[in-house]
Amino acid sequence: MSNAIGYAAHDPSSPLVPYAFSRRDVGPHDVQIEILYCGVCHSDLHTARNEWNNTLYPSVPGHEIVGRVSAVGSAVSAFKVGDVAGVGCLVDSCRHCASCGEGLEQYCENGFIGTYNGSAFGGSENTLGGYSDHIVVNEQYVLRVSHTENLAAVAPLLCAGITTYSPLRQWNVGPGQKVGVVGLGGLGHMAVKIAAAMGAHVVLFTTSPDKTEDALRLGAAEVVVSKDKAQMAAHANSLDFILNTVAAPHSLDPFIALLKRDGTMTLVGAPASPHPSPSVFGLIFKRRRIAGSLIGGIQETQDMLDFCAQHGIVADIEIIDIRDINQAYERMLRSDVKYRFVIDMASLKADA
């Protein structure tokens, strides 16, 4: 075992605090990564505060990890010491079910192992995530990072990037399509960038008129204030696809009405309480669909990283020290970040 340091939540109502723990030794197929940067996902907050009622404490969040390989096992061939590597939302799965066989490890029939809170999803032991100095992961679940600069802004791609890239690919978003993105937060700003890079005409829907300039800068062709009924009506029956990134309960009906016949709205935001049930009539009269999507498999995550590197896509970030994580959570709840906090893990050593 190796000694590790990080920040952990010990119960739903207490702040995250410094925490010492152990990582497993590097096995033949393992990669040890010195964590340089870790993005702050809304799922981290949900888990730290047990808002999904499945948290195992102590909880060390963090699944948007970029770092440098510091050790490799004897059988590892894809990585060497000194490589820049990433770890996303999962660190293992059963590897033999149909989903794993198709490269869809996130839908593993036997439960994927999350980078943190892993036993909540099917593992036998809890896992501790990226708010820490290093991590040990099987090489099959480690990603190559080919970006050569701004690595802090690459970190959010490991969750926010793949969470939006996967449904955009699954529903074949590309040139000639009119695509809506609901919400301009950590997920939404990545959705706008990626959909625009895929060649779609992107319409951003927001409740905040002051986000218009940012949305256009990020790649949206149009911005609609979703509280304005006239603006919404102007897009009725016109969208091929909508990616709804909002992580708070809201009515889906106004957005369903924007879809063309056979259009799909895919939900990737995960609110702590359910959305109001949508009207059936909005679906059946145009054969519209509501779908969901969960992160992406390992190969698709690698494809996303390569796509983003090719197109020069990274997240818009604010770098913080680890000691400021609790204040960052409160700011995140107020949407007071543009558009992703990233922890500089060098601050963890300074804080030790």
One Martini backbone bead per residue (centre of mass of N, CA, C, O) as a GRO file, in nm:
protein
  352
    1MET     BB    1   0.101   0.033   0.015
    2SER     BB    2   0.010   0.379  -0.023
    3ASN     BB    3   0.037   0.702   0.056
    4ALA     BB    4  -0.237   0.934   0.094
    5ILE     BB    5  -0.381   1.252  -0.006
    6GLY     BB    6  -0.679   1.453   0.083
    7TYR     BB    7  -1.028   1.515   0.036
    8ALA     BB    8  -1.313   1.480   0.268
    9ALA     BB    9  -1.618   1.338   0.336
   10HIS     BB   10  -1.800   1.230   0.649
   11ASP     BB   11  -2.071   1.387   0.586
   12PRO     BB   12  -2.341   1.573   0.466
   13SER     BB   13  -2.275   1.853   0.663
   14SER     BB   14  -1.975   1.856   0.623
   15PRO     BB   15  -1.685   1.954   0.541
   16LEU     BB   16  -1.417   1.930   0.367
   17VAL     BB   17  -1.115   1.746   0.454
   18PRO     BB   18  -0.839   1.634   0.541
   19TYR     BB   19  -0.695   1.310   0.413
   20ALA     BB   20  -0.573   0.996   0.508
   21PHE     BB   21  -0.457   0.722   0.296
   22SER     BB   22  -0.479   0.426   0.088
   23ARG     BB   23  -0.315   0.269  -0.172
   24ARG     BB   24  -0.252   0.054  -0.393
   25ASP     BB   25  -0.046  -0.127  -0.535
   26VAL     BB   26   0.131  -0.185  -0.816
   27GLY     BB   27   0.035  -0.375  -1.061
   28PRO     BB   28   0.087  -0.524  -1.362
   29HIS     BB   29  -0.187  -0.342  -1.482
   30ASP     BB   30  -0.091  -0.071  -1.360
   31VAL     BB   31  -0.147   0.288  -1.301
   32GLN     BB   32   0.033   0.561  -1.183
   33ILE     BB   33  -0.095   0.889  -1.079
   34GLU     BB   34  -0.008   1.214  -1.077
   35ILE     BB   35  -0.201   1.468  -0.972
   36LEU     BB   36  -0.266   1.787  -1.117
   37TYR     BB   37  -0.582   1.773  -1.199
   38CYS     BB   38  -0.929   1.855  -1.080
   39GLY     BB   39  -1.241   1.849  -1.137
   40VAL     BB   40  -1.567   2.006  -1.065
   41CYS     BB   41  -1.851   1.831  -1.005
   42HIS     BB   42  -2.182   1.804  -0.927
   43SER     BB   43  -2.149   1.510  -0.829
   44ASP     BB   44  -1.969   1.572  -0.593
   45LEU     BB   45  -2.182   1.719  -0.427
   46HIS     BB   46  -2.401   1.507  -0.420
   47THR     BB   47  -2.218   1.302  -0.272
   48ALA     BB   48  -2.111   1.456  -0.024
   49ARG     BB   49  -2.442   1.515   0.050
   50ASN     BB   50  -2.632   1.271  -0.021
   51GLU     BB   51  -2.854   1.333  -0.264
   52TRP     BB   52  -2.865   1.009  -0.368
   53ASN     BB   53  -2.852   0.798  -0.131
   54ASN     BB   54  -2.521   0.651  -0.177
   55THR     BB   55  -2.311   0.727   0.029
   56LEU     BB   56  -1.968   0.660   0.114
   57TYR     BB   57  -1.792   0.679   0.406
   58PRO     BB   58  -1.550   0.823   0.310
   59SER     BB   59  -1.540   1.098   0.064
   60VAL     BB   60  -1.353   1.115  -0.246
   61PRO     BB   61  -1.372   1.306  -0.487
   62GLY     BB   62  -1.321   1.285  -0.833
   63HIS     BB   63  -1.351   1.253  -1.222
   64GLU     BB   64  -1.130   1.487  -1.339
   65ILE     BB   65  -0.832   1.355  -1.449
   66VAL     BB   66  -0.498   1.495  -1.454
   67GLY     BB   67  -0.169   1.347  -1.525
   68ARG     BB   68   0.130   1.174  -1.423
   69VAL     BB   69   0.317   0.914  -1.478
   70SER     BB   70   0.489   0.723  -1.200
   71ALA     BB   71   0.382   0.422  -1.264
   72VAL     BB   72   0.427   0.075  -1.376
   73GLY     BB   73   0.352  -0.222  -1.468
   74SER     BB   74   0.495  -0.507  -1.609
   75ALA     BB   75   0.231  -0.530  -1.830
   76VAL     BB   76   0.257  -0.250  -1.937
   77SER     BB   77   0.221  -0.079  -2.276
   78ALA     BB   78   0.060   0.214  -2.306
   79PHE     BB   79   0.249   0.315  -2.066
   80LYS     BB   80   0.468   0.568  -1.926
   81VAL     BB   81   0.679   0.733  -1.763
   82GLY     BB   82   0.555   1.080  -1.806
   83ASP     BB   83   0.287   1.059  -1.898
   84VAL     BB   84  -0.011   1.186  -2.004
   85ALA     BB   85  -0.314   1.138  -1.810
   86GLY     BB   86  -0.647   0.992  -1.767
   87VAL     BB   87  -0.945   1.007  -1.550
   88GLY     BB   88  -1.265   0.924  -1.502
   89CYS     BB   89  -1.573   0.780  -1.388
   90LEU     BB   90  -1.415   0.501  -1.438
   91VAL     BB   91  -1.213   0.193  -1.315
   92ASP     BB   92  -1.436  -0.037  -1.373
   93SER     BB   93  -1.553  -0.369  -1.473
   94CYS     BB   94  -1.646  -0.684  -1.567
   95ARG     BB   95  -1.563  -0.743  -1.896
   96HIS     BB   96  -1.821  -0.969  -1.997
   97CYS     BB   97  -2.046  -0.826  -2.087
   98ALA     BB   98  -2.213  -0.686  -2.341
   99SER     BB   99  -2.132  -0.391  -2.286
  100CYS     BB  100  -1.831  -0.432  -2.252
  101GLY     BB  101  -1.795  -0.569  -2.537
  102GLU     BB  102  -1.901  -0.273  -2.670
  103GLY     BB  103  -1.775  -0.028  -2.499
  104LEU     BB  104  -2.011   0.002  -2.244
  105GLU     BB  105  -1.921   0.029  -1.931
  106GLN     BB  106  -2.146   0.226  -1.813
  107TYR     BB  107  -2.360  -0.040  -1.869
  108CYS     BB  108  -2.293  -0.250  -1.682
  109GLU     BB  109  -2.468  -0.527  -1.567
  110ASN     BB  110  -2.269  -0.543  -1.289
  111GLY     BB  111  -2.131  -0.281  -1.249
  112PHE     BB  112  -1.961  -0.013  -1.225
  113ILE     BB  113  -1.658   0.152  -1.125
  114GLY     BB  114  -1.616   0.416  -0.959
  115THR     BB  115  -1.383   0.654  -0.879
  116TYR     BB  116  -1.615   0.707  -0.678
  117ASN     BB  117  -1.829   0.538  -0.491
  118GLY     BB  118  -1.812   0.241  -0.617
  119SER     BB  119  -2.003   0.044  -0.442
  120ALA     BB  120  -2.275   0.178  -0.543
  121PHE     BB  121  -2.226   0.018  -0.849
  122GLY     BB  122  -2.084  -0.294  -0.760
  123GLY     BB  123  -1.868  -0.296  -0.567
  124SER     BB  124  -1.683  -0.418  -0.281
  125GLU     BB  125  -1.548  -0.129  -0.273
  126ASN     BB  126  -1.444   0.160  -0.206
  127THR     BB  127  -1.377   0.471  -0.368
  128LEU     BB  128  -1.112   0.715  -0.435
  129GLY     BB  129  -1.049   1.014  -0.570
  130GLY     BB  130  -0.910   1.324  -0.716
  131TYR     BB  131  -0.881   1.460  -0.423
  132SER     BB  132  -0.559   1.391  -0.481
  133ASP     BB  133  -0.225   1.295  -0.539
  134HIS     BB  134  -0.312   0.990  -0.619
  135ILE     BB  135  -0.352   0.705  -0.855
  136VAL     BB  136  -0.481   0.364  -0.914
  137VAL     BB  137  -0.506   0.206  -1.244
  138ASN     BB  138  -0.616   0.030  -1.479
  139GLU     BB  139  -0.512   0.054  -1.805
  140GLN     BB  140  -0.806   0.022  -1.939
  141TYR     BB  141  -0.892   0.313  -1.762
  142VAL     BB  142  -0.686   0.479  -1.924
  143LEU     BB  143  -0.599   0.794  -2.068
  144ARG     BB  144  -0.501   0.970  -2.339
  145VAL     BB  145  -0.314   1.281  -2.362
  146SER     BB  146  -0.266   1.518  -2.643
  147HIS     BB  147  -0.251   1.758  -2.512
  148THR     BB  148   0.007   2.027  -2.470
  149GLU     BB  149  -0.192   2.227  -2.318
  150ASN     BB  150  -0.393   2.322  -2.075
  151LEU     BB  151  -0.457   2.082  -1.862
  152ALA     BB  152  -0.671   2.195  -1.673
  153ALA     BB  153  -0.889   2.219  -1.918
  154VAL     BB  154  -0.904   1.902  -1.967
  155ALA     BB  155  -1.030   1.766  -1.719
  156PRO     BB  156  -1.350   1.811  -1.782
  157LEU     BB  157  -1.364   1.604  -2.020
  158LEU     BB  158  -1.392   1.338  -1.832
  159CYS     BB  159  -1.708   1.439  -1.810
  160ALA     BB  160  -1.835   1.682  -1.959
  161GLY     BB  161  -1.739   1.588  -2.235
  162ILE     BB  162  -1.857   1.291  -2.249
  163THR     BB  163  -2.153   1.355  -2.168
  164THR     BB  164  -2.192   1.516  -2.449
  165TYR     BB  165  -2.060   1.352  -2.676
  166SER     BB  166  -2.215   1.083  -2.673
  167PRO     BB  167  -2.504   1.184  -2.764
  168LEU     BB  168  -2.412   1.329  -3.019
  169ARG     BB  169  -2.317   1.065  -3.152
  170GLN     BB  170  -2.564   0.877  -3.116
  171TRP     BB  171  -2.748   1.118  -3.279
  172ASN     BB  172  -2.586   1.228  -3.528
  173VAL     BB  173  -2.442   1.491  -3.510
  174GLY     BB  174  -2.444   1.757  -3.768
  175PRO     BB  175  -2.463   1.868  -4.056
  176GLY     BB  176  -2.789   2.024  -4.097
  177GLN     BB  177  -2.839   2.063  -3.793
  178LYS     BB  178  -3.067   2.142  -3.529
  179VAL     BB  179  -2.937   2.226  -3.202
  180GLY     BB  180  -3.008   2.191  -2.866
  181VAL     BB  181  -2.912   2.371  -2.562
  182VAL     BB  182  -2.964   2.322  -2.214
  183GLY     BB  183  -2.769   2.514  -2.071
  184LEU     BB  184  -2.477   2.715  -1.923
  185GLY     BB  185  -2.258   2.512  -1.799
  186GLY     BB  186  -2.046   2.267  -1.762
  187LEU     BB  187  -2.199   2.106  -1.984
  188GLY     BB  188  -2.315   2.317  -2.188
  189HIS     BB  189  -2.046   2.442  -2.289
  190MET     BB  190  -1.950   2.174  -2.415
  191ALA     BB  191  -2.186   2.121  -2.607
  192VAL     BB  192  -2.146   2.368  -2.783
  193LYS     BB  193  -1.859   2.312  -2.880
  194ILE     BB  194  -1.903   2.025  -2.997
  195ALA     BB  195  -2.145   2.070  -3.188
  196ALA     BB  196  -2.003   2.285  -3.357
  197ALA     BB  197  -1.762   2.098  -3.444
  198MET     BB  198  -1.976   1.898  -3.593
  199GLY     BB  199  -2.169   2.126  -3.762
  200ALA     BB  200  -2.388   2.251  -3.607
  201HIS     BB  201  -2.681   2.426  -3.529
  202VAL     BB  202  -2.673   2.623  -3.241
  203VAL     BB  203  -2.906   2.634  -2.964
  204LEU     BB  204  -2.935   2.834  -2.682
  205PHE     BB  205  -3.082   2.764  -2.361
  206THR     BB  206  -3.181   3.025  -2.128
  207THR     BB  207  -3.246   3.215  -1.822
  208SER     BB  208  -2.981   3.400  -1.901
  209PRO     BB  209  -2.916   3.680  -2.079
  210ASP     BB  210  -2.602   3.718  -1.985
  211LYS     BB  211  -2.511   3.451  -2.173
  212THR     BB  212  -2.504   3.529  -2.473
  213GLU     BB  213  -2.210   3.604  -2.536
  214ASP     BB  214  -2.086   3.336  -2.453
  215ALA     BB  215  -2.242   3.145  -2.641
  216LEU     BB  216  -2.132   3.271  -2.904
  217ARG     BB  217  -1.830   3.226  -2.840
  218LEU     BB  218  -1.863   2.900  -2.813
  219GLY     BB  219  -2.084   2.847  -3.090
  220ALA     BB  220  -2.343   2.973  -3.105
  221ALA     BB  221  -2.597   3.092  -3.327
  222GLU     BB  222  -2.814   3.093  -3.090
  223VAL     BB  223  -3.028   3.269  -2.844
  224VAL     BB  224  -3.256   3.160  -2.582
  225VAL     BB  225  -3.502   3.270  -2.370
  226SER     BB  226  -3.699   3.044  -2.199
  227LYS     BB  227  -3.905   3.264  -2.064
  228ASP     BB  228  -3.969   3.342  -2.363
  229LYS     BB  229  -4.238   3.264  -2.549
  230ALA     BB  230  -4.168   3.389  -2.825
  231GLN     BB  231  -3.889   3.264  -2.863
  232MET     BB  232  -3.987   2.972  -2.842
  233ALA     BB  233  -4.203   2.973  -3.073
  234ALA     BB  234  -3.992   3.027  -3.308
  235HIS     BB  235  -3.888   2.697  -3.255
  236ALA     BB  236  -4.110   2.531  -3.335
  237ASN     BB  237  -4.058   2.233  -3.491
  238SER     BB  238  -3.706   2.259  -3.550
  239LEU     BB  239  -3.561   2.030  -3.391
  240ASP     BB  240  -3.361   1.746  -3.398
  241PHE     BB  241  -3.203   1.817  -3.120
  242ILE     BB  242  -3.169   1.774  -2.756
  243LEU     BB  243  -2.955   1.894  -2.492
  244ASN     BB  244  -3.008   1.835  -2.148
  245THR     BB  245  -2.811   1.986  -1.869
  246VAL     BB  246  -3.000   2.018  -1.637
  247ALA     BB  247  -2.975   1.986  -1.257
  248ALA     BB  248  -3.285   2.076  -1.242
  249PRO     BB  249  -3.600   2.096  -1.191
  250HIS     BB  250  -3.820   2.084  -1.487
  251SER     BB  251  -3.996   2.159  -1.755
  252LEU     BB  252  -4.019   1.976  -2.067
  253ASP     BB  253  -4.243   2.080  -2.261
  254PRO     BB  254  -4.116   2.335  -2.406
  255PHE     BB  255  -3.897   2.150  -2.551
  256ILE     BB  256  -4.064   1.940  -2.697
  257ALA     BB  257  -4.204   2.159  -2.888
  258LEU     BB  258  -3.925   2.200  -3.062
  259LEU     BB  259  -3.953   1.941  -3.199
  260LYS     BB  260  -3.953   1.742  -3.435
  261ARG     BB  261  -4.030   1.495  -3.597
  262ASP     BB  262  -3.846   1.248  -3.432
  263GLY     BB  263  -3.737   1.385  -3.204
  264THR     BB  264  -3.473   1.438  -2.949
  265MET     BB  265  -3.443   1.433  -2.590
  266THR     BB  266  -3.154   1.452  -2.389
  267LEU     BB  267  -3.057   1.352  -2.066
  268VAL     BB  268  -2.777   1.464  -1.829
  269GLY     BB  269  -2.905   1.570  -1.599
  270ALA     BB  270  -2.900   1.521  -1.219
  271PRO     BB  271  -3.134   1.552  -1.015
  272ALA     BB  272  -3.239   1.521  -0.681
  273SER     BB  273  -3.516   1.564  -0.825
  274PRO     BB  274  -3.775   1.533  -1.017
  275HIS     BB  275  -3.929   1.586  -1.287
  276PRO     BB  276  -4.190   1.674  -1.429
  277SER     BB  277  -4.430   1.533  -1.593
  278PRO     BB  278  -4.489   1.491  -1.908
  279SER     BB  279  -4.669   1.530  -2.178
  280VAL     BB  280  -4.795   1.303  -2.398
  281PHE     BB  281  -4.888   1.479  -2.643
  282GLY     BB  282  -4.603   1.597  -2.716
  283LEU     BB  283  -4.516   1.308  -2.823
  284ILE     BB  284  -4.741   1.157  -3.004
  285PHE     BB  285  -4.786   1.383  -3.239
  286LYS     BB  286  -4.445   1.355  -3.320
  287ARG     BB  287  -4.271   1.117  -3.224
  288ARG     BB  288  -4.129   1.180  -2.971
  289ARG     BB  289  -3.828   1.188  -2.755
  290ILE     BB  290  -3.703   1.059  -2.445
  291ALA     BB  291  -3.372   1.057  -2.312
  292GLY     BB  292  -3.066   0.901  -2.202
  293SER     BB  293  -2.725   0.966  -2.062
  294LEU     BB  294  -2.400   0.804  -1.980
  295ILE     BB  295  -2.143   0.910  -2.047
  296GLY     BB  296  -1.874   0.676  -2.132
  297GLY     BB  297  -1.668   0.488  -2.273
  298ILE     BB  298  -1.341   0.441  -2.316
  299GLN     BB  299  -1.319   0.475  -2.624
  300GLU     BB  300  -1.503   0.725  -2.641
  301THR     BB  301  -1.328   0.899  -2.457
  302GLN     BB  302  -1.085   0.892  -2.642
  303ASP     BB  303  -1.224   1.015  -2.886
  304MET     BB  304  -1.291   1.282  -2.747
  305LEU     BB  305  -1.003   1.373  -2.684
  306ASP     BB  306  -0.911   1.372  -2.981
  307PHE     BB  307  -1.122   1.568  -3.089
  308CYS     BB  308  -1.047   1.807  -2.903
  309ALA     BB  309  -0.755   1.830  -2.993
  310GLN     BB  310  -0.814   1.879  -3.297
  311HIS     BB  311  -1.020   2.141  -3.212
  312GLY     BB  312  -0.927   2.297  -2.949
  313ILE     BB  313  -1.076   2.168  -2.693
  314VAL     BB  314  -1.181   2.320  -2.390
  315ALA     BB  315  -1.238   2.437  -2.092
  316ASP     BB  316  -1.391   2.669  -1.892
  317ILE     BB  317  -1.198   2.806  -1.621
  318GLU     BB  318  -1.134   2.782  -1.257
  319ILE     BB  319  -0.874   2.803  -1.046
  320ILE     BB  320  -0.810   2.612  -0.746
  321ASP     BB  321  -0.777   2.544  -0.427
  322ILE     BB  322  -0.843   2.292  -0.211
  323ARG     BB  323  -0.927   2.481   0.036
  324ASP     BB  324  -1.181   2.597  -0.165
  325ILE     BB  325  -1.406   2.376  -0.207
  326ASN     BB  326  -1.648   2.470  -0.031
  327GLN     BB  327  -1.689   2.742  -0.175
  328ALA     BB  328  -1.727   2.621  -0.456
  329TYR     BB  329  -1.992   2.477  -0.397
  330GLU     BB  330  -2.155   2.734  -0.336
  331ARG     BB  331  -2.104   2.866  -0.611
  332MET     BB  332  -2.225   2.643  -0.785
  333LEU     BB  333  -2.517   2.678  -0.673
  334ARG     BB  334  -2.504   2.991  -0.799
  335SER     BB  335  -2.355   2.992  -1.076
  336ASP     BB  336  -2.040   3.095  -0.990
  337VAL     BB  337  -1.925   2.983  -1.288
  338LYS     BB  338  -1.674   2.993  -1.570
  339TYR     BB  339  -1.762   2.655  -1.595
  340ARG     BB  340  -1.512   2.533  -1.422
  341PHE     BB  341  -1.371   2.381  -1.171
  342VAL     BB  342  -1.013   2.357  -1.085
  343ILE     BB  343  -0.776   2.168  -0.925
  344ASP     BB  344  -0.470   2.241  -0.788
  345MET     BB  345  -0.274   1.985  -0.657
  346ALA     BB  346  -0.035   2.149  -0.543
  347SER     BB  347  -0.207   2.260  -0.298
  348LEU     BB  348  -0.198   2.002  -0.128
  349LYS     BB  349   0.100   2.012  -0.049
  350ALA     BB  350   0.086   2.301   0.075
  351ASP     BB  351  -0.142   2.202   0.291
  352ALA     BB  352   0.021   1.965   0.451
   0.00000   0.00000   0.00000
